[in-house]
mmCIF file of C-alpha atoms and ligand atoms in Angstrom:
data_model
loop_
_atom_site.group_PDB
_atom_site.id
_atom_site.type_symbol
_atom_site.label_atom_id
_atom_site.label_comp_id
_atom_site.label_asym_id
_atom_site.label_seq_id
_atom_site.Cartn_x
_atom_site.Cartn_y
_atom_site.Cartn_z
ATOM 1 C CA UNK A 1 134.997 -112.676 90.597
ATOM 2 C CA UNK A 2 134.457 -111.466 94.105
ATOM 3 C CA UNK A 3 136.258 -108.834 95.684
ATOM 4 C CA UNK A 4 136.137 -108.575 99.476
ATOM 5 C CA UNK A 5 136.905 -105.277 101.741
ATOM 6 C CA UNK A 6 137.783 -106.525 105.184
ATOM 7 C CA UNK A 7 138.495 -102.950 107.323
ATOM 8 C CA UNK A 8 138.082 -103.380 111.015
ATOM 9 C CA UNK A 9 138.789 -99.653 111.001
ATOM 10 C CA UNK A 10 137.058 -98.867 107.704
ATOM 11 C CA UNK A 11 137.809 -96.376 104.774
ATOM 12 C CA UNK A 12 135.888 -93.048 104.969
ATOM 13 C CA UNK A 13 132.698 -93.856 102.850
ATOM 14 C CA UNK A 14 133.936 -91.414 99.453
ATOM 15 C CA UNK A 15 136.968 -94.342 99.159
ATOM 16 C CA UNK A 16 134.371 -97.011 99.320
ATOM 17 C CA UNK A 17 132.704 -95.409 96.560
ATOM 18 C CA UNK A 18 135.749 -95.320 94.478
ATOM 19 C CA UNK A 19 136.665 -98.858 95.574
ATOM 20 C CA UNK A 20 133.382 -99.683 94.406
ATOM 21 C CA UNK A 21 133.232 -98.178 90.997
ATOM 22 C CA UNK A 22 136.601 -99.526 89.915
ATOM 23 C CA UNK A 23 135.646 -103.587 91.449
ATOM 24 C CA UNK A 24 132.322 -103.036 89.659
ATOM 25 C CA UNK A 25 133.577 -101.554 86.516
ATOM 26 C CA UNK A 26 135.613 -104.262 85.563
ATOM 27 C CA UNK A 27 132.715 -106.840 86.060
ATOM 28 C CA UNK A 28 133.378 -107.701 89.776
ATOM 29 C CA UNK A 29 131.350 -107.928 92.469
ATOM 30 C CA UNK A 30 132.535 -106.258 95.878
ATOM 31 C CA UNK A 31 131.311 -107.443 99.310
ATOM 32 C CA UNK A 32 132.281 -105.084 102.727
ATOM 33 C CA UNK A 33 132.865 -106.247 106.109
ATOM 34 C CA UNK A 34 133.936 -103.010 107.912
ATOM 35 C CA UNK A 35 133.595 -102.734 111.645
ATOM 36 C CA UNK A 36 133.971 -106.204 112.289
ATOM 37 C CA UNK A 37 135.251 -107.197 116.208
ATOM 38 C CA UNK A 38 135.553 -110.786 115.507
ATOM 39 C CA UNK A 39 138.157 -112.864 113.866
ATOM 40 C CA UNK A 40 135.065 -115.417 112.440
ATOM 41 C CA UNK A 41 133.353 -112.723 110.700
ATOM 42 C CA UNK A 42 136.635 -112.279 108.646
ATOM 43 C CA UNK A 43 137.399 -116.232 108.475
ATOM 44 C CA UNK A 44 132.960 -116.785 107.136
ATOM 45 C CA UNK A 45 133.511 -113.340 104.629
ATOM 46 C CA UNK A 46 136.562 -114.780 102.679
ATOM 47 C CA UNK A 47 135.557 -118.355 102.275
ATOM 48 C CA UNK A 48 134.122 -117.398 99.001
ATOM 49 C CA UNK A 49 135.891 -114.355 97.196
ATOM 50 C CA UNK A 50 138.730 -114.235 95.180
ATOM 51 C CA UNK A 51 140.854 -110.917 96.423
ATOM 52 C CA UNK A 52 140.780 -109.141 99.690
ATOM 53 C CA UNK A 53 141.379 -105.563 100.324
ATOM 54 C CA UNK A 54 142.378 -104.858 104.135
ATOM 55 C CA UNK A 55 143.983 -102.267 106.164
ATOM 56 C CA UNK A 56 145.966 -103.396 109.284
ATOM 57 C CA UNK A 57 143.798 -106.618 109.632
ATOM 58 C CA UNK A 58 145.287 -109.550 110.343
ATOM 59 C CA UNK A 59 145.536 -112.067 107.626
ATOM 60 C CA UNK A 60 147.417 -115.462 108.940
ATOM 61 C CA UNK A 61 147.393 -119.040 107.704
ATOM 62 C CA UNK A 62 143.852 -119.840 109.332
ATOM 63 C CA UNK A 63 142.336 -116.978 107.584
ATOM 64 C CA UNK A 64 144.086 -118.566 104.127
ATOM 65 C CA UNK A 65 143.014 -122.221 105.337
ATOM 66 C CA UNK A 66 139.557 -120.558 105.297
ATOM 67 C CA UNK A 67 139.760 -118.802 101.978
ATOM 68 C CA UNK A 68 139.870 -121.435 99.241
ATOM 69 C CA UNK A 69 138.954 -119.441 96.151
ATOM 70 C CA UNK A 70 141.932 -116.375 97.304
ATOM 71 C CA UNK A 71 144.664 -115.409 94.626
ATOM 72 C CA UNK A 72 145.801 -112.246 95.689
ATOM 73 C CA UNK A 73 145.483 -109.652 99.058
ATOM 74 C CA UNK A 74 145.877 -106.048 98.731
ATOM 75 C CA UNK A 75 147.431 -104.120 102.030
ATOM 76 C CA UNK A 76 145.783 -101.055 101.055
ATOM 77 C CA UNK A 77 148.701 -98.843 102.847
ATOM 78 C CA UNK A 78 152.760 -99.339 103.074
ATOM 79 C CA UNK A 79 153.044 -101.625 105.847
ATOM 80 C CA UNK A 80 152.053 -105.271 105.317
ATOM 81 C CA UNK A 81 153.973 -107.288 108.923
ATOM 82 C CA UNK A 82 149.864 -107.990 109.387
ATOM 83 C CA UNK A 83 149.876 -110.763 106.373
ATOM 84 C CA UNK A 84 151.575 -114.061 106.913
ATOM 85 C CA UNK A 85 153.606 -113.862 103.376
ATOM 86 C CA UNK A 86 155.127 -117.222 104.182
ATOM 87 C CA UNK A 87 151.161 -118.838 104.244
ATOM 88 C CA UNK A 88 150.421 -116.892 101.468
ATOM 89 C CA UNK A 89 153.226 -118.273 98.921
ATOM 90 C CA UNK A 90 152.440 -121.897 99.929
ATOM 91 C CA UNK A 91 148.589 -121.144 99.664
ATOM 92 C CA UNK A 92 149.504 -119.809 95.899
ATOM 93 C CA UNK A 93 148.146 -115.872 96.994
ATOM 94 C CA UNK A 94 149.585 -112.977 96.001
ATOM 95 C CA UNK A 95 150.307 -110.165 98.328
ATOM 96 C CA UNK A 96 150.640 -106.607 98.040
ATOM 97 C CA UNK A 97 150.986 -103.385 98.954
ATOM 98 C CA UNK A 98 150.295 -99.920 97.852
ATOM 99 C CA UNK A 99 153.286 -98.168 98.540
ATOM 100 C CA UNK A 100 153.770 -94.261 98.882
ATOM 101 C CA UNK A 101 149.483 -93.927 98.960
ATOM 102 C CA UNK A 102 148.805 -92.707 102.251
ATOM 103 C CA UNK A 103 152.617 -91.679 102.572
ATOM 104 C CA UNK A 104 151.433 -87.660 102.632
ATOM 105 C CA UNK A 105 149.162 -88.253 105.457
ATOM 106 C CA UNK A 106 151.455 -89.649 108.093
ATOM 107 C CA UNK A 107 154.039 -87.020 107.274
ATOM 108 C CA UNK A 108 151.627 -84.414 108.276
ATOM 109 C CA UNK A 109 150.270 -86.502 111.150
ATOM 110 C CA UNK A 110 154.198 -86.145 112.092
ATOM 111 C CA UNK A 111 154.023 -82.368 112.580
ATOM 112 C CA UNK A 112 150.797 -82.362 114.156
ATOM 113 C CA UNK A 113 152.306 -84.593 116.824
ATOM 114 C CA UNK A 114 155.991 -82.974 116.949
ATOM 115 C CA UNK A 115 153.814 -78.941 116.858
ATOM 116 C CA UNK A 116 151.737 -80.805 120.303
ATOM 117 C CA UNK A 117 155.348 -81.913 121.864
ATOM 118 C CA UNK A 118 156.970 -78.489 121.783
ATOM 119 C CA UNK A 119 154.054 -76.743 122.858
ATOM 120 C CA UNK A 120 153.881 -78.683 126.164
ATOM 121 C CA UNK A 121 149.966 -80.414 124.618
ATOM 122 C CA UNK A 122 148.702 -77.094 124.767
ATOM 123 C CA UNK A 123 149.074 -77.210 128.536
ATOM 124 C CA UNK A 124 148.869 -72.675 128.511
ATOM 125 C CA UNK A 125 153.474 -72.845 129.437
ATOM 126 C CA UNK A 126 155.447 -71.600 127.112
ATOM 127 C CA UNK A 127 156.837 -73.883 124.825
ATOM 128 C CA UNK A 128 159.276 -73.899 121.492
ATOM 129 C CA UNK A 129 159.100 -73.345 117.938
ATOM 130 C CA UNK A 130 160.294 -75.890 115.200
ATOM 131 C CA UNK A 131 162.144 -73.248 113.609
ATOM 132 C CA UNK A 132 165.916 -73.940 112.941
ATOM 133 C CA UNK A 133 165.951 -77.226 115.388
ATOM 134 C CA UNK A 134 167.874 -80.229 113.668
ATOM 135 C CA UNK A 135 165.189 -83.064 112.727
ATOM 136 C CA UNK A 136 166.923 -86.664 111.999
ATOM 137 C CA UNK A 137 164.470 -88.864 109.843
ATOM 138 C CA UNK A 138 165.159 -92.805 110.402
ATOM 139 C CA UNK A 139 164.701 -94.132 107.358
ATOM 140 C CA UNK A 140 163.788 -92.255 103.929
ATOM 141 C CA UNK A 141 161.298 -94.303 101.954
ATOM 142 C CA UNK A 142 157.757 -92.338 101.023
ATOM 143 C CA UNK A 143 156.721 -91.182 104.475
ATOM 144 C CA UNK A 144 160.128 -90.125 105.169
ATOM 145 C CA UNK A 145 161.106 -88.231 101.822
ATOM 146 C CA UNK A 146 157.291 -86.439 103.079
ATOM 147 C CA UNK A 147 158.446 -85.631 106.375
ATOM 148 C CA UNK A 148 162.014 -83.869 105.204
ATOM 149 C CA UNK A 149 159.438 -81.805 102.016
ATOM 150 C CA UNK A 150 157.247 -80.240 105.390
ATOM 151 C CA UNK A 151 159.901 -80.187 107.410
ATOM 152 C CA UNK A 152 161.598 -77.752 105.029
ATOM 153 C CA UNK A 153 158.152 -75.544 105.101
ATOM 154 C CA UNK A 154 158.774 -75.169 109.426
ATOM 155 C CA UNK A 155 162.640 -74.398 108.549
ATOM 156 C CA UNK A 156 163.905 -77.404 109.808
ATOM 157 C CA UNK A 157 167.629 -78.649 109.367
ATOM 158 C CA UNK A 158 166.892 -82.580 108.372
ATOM 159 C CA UNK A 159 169.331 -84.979 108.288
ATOM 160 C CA UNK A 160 168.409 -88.896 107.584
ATOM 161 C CA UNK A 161 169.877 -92.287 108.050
ATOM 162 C CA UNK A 162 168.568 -95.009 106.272
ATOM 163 C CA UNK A 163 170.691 -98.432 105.547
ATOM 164 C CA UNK A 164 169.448 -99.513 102.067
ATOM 165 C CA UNK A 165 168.743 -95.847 100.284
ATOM 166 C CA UNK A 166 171.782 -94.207 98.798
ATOM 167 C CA UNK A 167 173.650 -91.195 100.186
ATOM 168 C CA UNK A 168 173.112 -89.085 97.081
ATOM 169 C CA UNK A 169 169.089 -90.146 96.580
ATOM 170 C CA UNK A 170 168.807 -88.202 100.231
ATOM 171 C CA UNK A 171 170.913 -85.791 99.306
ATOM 172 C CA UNK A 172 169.712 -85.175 95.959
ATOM 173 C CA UNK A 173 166.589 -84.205 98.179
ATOM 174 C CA UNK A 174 168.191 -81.615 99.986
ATOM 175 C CA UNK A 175 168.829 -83.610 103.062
ATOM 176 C CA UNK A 176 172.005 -84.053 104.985
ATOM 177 C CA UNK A 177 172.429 -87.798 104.594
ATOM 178 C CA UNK A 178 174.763 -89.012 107.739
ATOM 179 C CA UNK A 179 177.513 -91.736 107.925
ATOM 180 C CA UNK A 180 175.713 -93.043 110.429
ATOM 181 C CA UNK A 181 172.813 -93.636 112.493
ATOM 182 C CA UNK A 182 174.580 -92.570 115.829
ATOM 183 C CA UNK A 183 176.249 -89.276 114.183
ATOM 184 C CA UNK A 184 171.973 -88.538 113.056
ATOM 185 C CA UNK A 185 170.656 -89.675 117.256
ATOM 186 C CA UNK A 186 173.890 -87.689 118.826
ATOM 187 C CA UNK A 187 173.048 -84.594 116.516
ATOM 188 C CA UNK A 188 169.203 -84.185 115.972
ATOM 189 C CA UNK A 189 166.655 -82.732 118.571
ATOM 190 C CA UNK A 190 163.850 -84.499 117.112
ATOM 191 C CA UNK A 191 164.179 -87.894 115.655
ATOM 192 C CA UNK A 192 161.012 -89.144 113.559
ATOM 193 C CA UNK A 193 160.908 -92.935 112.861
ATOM 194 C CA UNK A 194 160.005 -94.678 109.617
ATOM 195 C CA UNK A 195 161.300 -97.877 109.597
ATOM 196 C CA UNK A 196 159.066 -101.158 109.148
ATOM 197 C CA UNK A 197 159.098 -103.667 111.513
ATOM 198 C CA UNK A 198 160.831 -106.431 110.536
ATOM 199 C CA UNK A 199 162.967 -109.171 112.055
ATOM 200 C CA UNK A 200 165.935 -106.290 112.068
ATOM 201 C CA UNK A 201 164.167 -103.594 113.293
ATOM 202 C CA UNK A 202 162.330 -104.792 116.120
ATOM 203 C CA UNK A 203 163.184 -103.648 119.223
ATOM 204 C CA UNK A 204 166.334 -101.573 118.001
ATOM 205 C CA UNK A 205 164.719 -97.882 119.072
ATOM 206 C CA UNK A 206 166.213 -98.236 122.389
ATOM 207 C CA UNK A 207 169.123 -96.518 124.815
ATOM 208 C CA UNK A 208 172.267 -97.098 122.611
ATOM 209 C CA UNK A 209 170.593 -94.348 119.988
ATOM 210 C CA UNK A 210 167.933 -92.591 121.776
ATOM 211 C CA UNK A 211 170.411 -91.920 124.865
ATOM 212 C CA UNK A 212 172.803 -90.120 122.362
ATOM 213 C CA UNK A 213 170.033 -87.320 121.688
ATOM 214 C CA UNK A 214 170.318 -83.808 122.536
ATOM 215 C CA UNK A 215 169.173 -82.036 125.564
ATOM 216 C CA UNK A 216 165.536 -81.489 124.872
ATOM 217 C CA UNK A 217 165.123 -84.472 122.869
ATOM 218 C CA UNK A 218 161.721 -85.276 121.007
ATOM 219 C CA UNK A 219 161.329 -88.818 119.968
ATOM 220 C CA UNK A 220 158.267 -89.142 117.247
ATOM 221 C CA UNK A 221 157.080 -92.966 116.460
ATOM 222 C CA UNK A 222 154.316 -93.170 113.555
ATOM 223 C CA UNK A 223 155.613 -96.524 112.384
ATOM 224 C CA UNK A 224 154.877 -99.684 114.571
ATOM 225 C CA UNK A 225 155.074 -99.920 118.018
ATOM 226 C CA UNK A 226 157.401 -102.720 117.939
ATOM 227 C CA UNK A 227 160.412 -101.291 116.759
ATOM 228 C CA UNK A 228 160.617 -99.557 120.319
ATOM 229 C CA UNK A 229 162.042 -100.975 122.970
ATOM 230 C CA UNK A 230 159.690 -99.656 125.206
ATOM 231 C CA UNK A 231 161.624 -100.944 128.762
ATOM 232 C CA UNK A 232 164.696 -99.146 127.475
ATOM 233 C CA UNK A 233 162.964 -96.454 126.951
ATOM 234 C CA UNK A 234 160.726 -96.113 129.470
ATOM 235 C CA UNK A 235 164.421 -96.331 131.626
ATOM 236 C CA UNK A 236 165.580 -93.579 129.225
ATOM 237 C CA UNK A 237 163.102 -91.267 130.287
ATOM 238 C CA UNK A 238 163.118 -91.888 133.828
ATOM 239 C CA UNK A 239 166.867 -90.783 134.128
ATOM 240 C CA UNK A 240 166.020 -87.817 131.266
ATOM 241 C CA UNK A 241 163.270 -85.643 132.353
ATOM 242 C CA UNK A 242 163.926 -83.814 129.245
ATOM 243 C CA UNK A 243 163.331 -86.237 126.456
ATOM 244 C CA UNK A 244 159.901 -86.362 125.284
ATOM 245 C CA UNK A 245 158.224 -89.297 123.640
ATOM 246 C CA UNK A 246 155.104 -89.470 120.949
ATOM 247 C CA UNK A 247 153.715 -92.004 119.245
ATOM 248 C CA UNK A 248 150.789 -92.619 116.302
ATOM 249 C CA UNK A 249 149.846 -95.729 118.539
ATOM 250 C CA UNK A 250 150.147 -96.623 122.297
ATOM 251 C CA UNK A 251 152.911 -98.684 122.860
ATOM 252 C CA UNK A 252 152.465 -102.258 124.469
ATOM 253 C CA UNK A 253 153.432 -100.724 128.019
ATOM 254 C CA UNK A 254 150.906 -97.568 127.414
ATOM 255 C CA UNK A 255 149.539 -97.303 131.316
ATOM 256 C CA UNK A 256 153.485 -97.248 132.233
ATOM 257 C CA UNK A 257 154.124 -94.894 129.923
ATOM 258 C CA UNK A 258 151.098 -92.233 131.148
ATOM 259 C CA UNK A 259 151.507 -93.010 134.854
ATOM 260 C CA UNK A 260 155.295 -92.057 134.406
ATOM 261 C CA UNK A 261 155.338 -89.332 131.644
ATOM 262 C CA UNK A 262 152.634 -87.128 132.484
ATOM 263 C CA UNK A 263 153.197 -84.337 130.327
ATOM 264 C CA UNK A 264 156.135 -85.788 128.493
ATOM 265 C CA UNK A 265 153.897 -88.390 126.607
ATOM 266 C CA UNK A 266 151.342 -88.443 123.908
ATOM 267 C CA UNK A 267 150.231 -91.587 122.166
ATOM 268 C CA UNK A 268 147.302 -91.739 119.593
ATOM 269 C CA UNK A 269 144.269 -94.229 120.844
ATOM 270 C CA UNK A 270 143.746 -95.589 117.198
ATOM 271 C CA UNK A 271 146.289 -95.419 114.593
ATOM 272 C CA UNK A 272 145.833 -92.142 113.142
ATOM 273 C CA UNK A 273 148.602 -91.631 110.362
ATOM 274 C CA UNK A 274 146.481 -92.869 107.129
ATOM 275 C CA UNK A 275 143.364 -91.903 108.648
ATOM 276 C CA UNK A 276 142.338 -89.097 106.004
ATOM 277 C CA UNK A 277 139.626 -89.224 103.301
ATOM 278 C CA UNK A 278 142.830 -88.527 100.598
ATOM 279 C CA UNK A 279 144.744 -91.538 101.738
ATOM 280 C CA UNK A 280 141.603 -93.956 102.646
ATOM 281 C CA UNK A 281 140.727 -92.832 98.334
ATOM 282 C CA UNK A 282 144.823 -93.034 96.817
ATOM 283 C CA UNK A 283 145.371 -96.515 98.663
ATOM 284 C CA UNK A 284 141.804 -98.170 98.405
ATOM 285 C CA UNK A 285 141.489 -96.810 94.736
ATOM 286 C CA UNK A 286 145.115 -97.973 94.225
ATOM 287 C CA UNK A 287 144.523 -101.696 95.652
ATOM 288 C CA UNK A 288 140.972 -102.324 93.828
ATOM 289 C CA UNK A 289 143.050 -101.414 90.653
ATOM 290 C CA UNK A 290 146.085 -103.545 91.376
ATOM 291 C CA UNK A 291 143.624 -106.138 91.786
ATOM 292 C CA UNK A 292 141.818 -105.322 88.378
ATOM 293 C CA UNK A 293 145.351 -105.362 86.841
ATOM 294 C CA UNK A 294 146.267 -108.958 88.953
ATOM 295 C CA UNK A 295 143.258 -110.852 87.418
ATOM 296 C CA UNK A 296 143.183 -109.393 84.134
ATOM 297 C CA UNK A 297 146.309 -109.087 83.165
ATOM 298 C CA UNK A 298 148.456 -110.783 86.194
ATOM 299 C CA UNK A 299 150.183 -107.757 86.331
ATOM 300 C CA UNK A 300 152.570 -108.075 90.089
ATOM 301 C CA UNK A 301 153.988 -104.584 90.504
ATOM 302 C CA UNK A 302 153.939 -104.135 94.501
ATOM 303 C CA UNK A 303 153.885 -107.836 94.823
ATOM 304 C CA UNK A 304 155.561 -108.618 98.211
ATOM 305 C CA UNK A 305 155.715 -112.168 98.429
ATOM 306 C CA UNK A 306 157.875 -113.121 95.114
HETATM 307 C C1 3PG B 1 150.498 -98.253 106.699
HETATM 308 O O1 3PG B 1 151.263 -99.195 106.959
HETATM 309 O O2 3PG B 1 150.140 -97.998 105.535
HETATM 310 C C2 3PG B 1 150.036 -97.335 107.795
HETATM 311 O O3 3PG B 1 150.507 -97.754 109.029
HETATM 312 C C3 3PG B 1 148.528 -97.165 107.840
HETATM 313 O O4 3PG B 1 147.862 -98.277 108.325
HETATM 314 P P1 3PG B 1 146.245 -98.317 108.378
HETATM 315 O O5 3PG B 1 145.738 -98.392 106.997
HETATM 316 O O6 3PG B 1 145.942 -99.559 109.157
HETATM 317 O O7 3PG B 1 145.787 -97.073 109.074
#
C-alpha cells in the first residue's frame, strides 16, 4: 500500500514525521510531493498509490482519471470544496476530512487579525480594546465554538447564528444564540465568519447583513474567500468609512480592495489559519490514521462523500 502526501503548501517537517511513523507503522509506504507548482507533478505522483493526504490542493476528476489504484483521500483540515466528491463516488474513492484538527489554530489566527484591526495595523494612532465589544460568530461548528472559548478570555459579549446547530448547543456554551442572522449583523461590532462554502453560502456575505452592522464595524473572514461578495462589499465600504474588513486570504478583487481601503484592510498573502506546527501534527497525524483505519478495517468516520 502506498500512501501519498500531496501539500503544495507543506506540513511543518515534525507532522511529516508523525505522518510518517503512523503510514510506516502499519506496513505502508509514504511518498511526499510538497512544494509542487504544477498540476502534472500531482497528476504523475498519484498514478500509483492507494490514499492521498492533501491540504487545500485541488483534487478534480482528471487528477482521479489519473489515479487508478486510489480508494480513499484525506483533506487533512475541515474544509474539503477543493475535492470533486461527485468524481470521487463514481471513481469508487472515499473522501474525508479531519474535522475540529486545526480548529484551535484559526480561532487564534482570528484574534490576531481582529487585535491588528482595532489597533489601526500598528499604524502608532490610538486605537480600541476588545474589551466588552459585542462579537457575532457566523456559524458555530469547531472553529467557531474556538473563537466564542478566546473570545471569553478578551471579555467579549458573543452572540452566534448558525442555521443547522441548535439554540441550546450555543447556548449551553455560554453564547447568546440569536433568532436570527440579521438581529446577530444589526447588533455585533465584530462579526467573524465560519461558514463553508457551499452552493448556499457563496456569495451571501454581502450588503443586506454586513450593512446592518454597527458604527465601527469589523468584518473578520478566515473561511473562504468566496462566501464574500466582494463587489457588495467593496460598495459597502466605500459609502462606510468606518467598517473595516480582514481576511485569512486575499479576496479575488485584492488590488481593489488595497487601492481603496488603505488602512481599513488587511488580507493574509497565504492562507494562514492552520498554518501552526500543532495543527499541521493533529490533522496530518489524524488523516494518516483515518487512512490506517480505512484500509484495515474500512472504518468511514469523517467520510464526506456517502
Ligand atoms: C481548513 O479548511 O482546514 C483550513 O482552511 C486550512 O486549510 P489548509 O490546510 O489548506 O491551510
Amino acid at each position: 500500500m502506498k500512501v501519498l502526501v500531496a501539500t503544495s503548501k507543506p506540513f511543518a517537517k515534525v507532522a511529516v514525521d508523525g505522518i510518517r511513523e503512523v503510514v510506516e507503522g502499519a506496513g505502508f509506504e509514504l511518498v511526499l510531493l510538497e512544494k509542487y507548482t504544477e498540476k502534472a507533478a500531482l497528476l504523475a505522483a498519484v498514478a500509483d498509490v492507494d490514499a492521498i493526504i492533501i491540504r487545500s490542493d485541488i483534487i478534480d476528476d482528471e487528477v482521479f482519471d489519473a489515479a487508478k489504484q486510489l480508494k480513499s483521500v484525506v483533506r487533512a483540515g475541515a474544509g474539503y470544496d477543493n475535492v470533486d466528491l461527485a468524481s470521487a463516488t463514481a471513481h469508487g474513492v472515499c473522501v474525508m476530512n479531519t474535522p475540529g484538527q486545526n480548529a484551535n489554530a484559526v480561532a487564534e489566527l482570528v484574534f490576531g487579525l481582529m487585535v491588528y484591526a482595532v489597533r489601526n495595523f500598528y499604524n502608532g494612532t490610538s486605537g480600541i480594546e476588545l474589551l466588552g465589544k459585542k462579537l457575532g460568530i457566523h456559524a458555530f461548528g469547531n472553529v467557531g465554538r474556538n473563537v466564542a472559548r478566546i473570545a471569553k478570555g478578551f471579555g467579549m459579549e458573543v452572540y452566534a447564528y448558525d442555521a443547522y446547530c441548535p439554540k441550546e448547543v450555543i447556548e449551553a456554551a455560554g453564547v447568546h444564540a440569536v433568532d436570527n442572522v440579521e438581529e446577530m449583523y444589526r447588533t455585533c461590532q465584530f462579526i467573524s465568519l465560519h461558514l463553508p462554502a457551499t452552493d448556499e453560502t457563496k456569495n451571501s456575505i454581502g450588503r443586506k447583513l454586513v450593512s446592518l452592522m454597527p458604527k465601527g464595524a469589523v468584518l473578520v473572514n478566515s473561511a473562504r474567500k468566496e462566501i464574500i461578495n466582494e463587489e457588495e462589499l467593496i460598495q459597502l465600504m466605500q459609502e462606510r468609512d468606518d467598517l473595516k474588513f480582514v481576511s485569512d486570504i486575499a479576496p479575488a478583487a485584492a488590488a481593489k480592495f488595497e487601492e481603496l481601503f488603505a488602512g481599513r484592510y488587511f488580507a493574509t498573502p497565504k492562507k494562514m489559519g492552520a498554518q501552526t506546527a500543532e495543527a499541521n501534527i493533529n490533522a496530518g497525524i489524524a488523516a494518516a490514521n483515518q487512512i490506517v483505519g480505512f484500509i484495515k478495517e474500512g472504518c468511514t468516520k469523517f467520510m464526506v462523500n456517502r
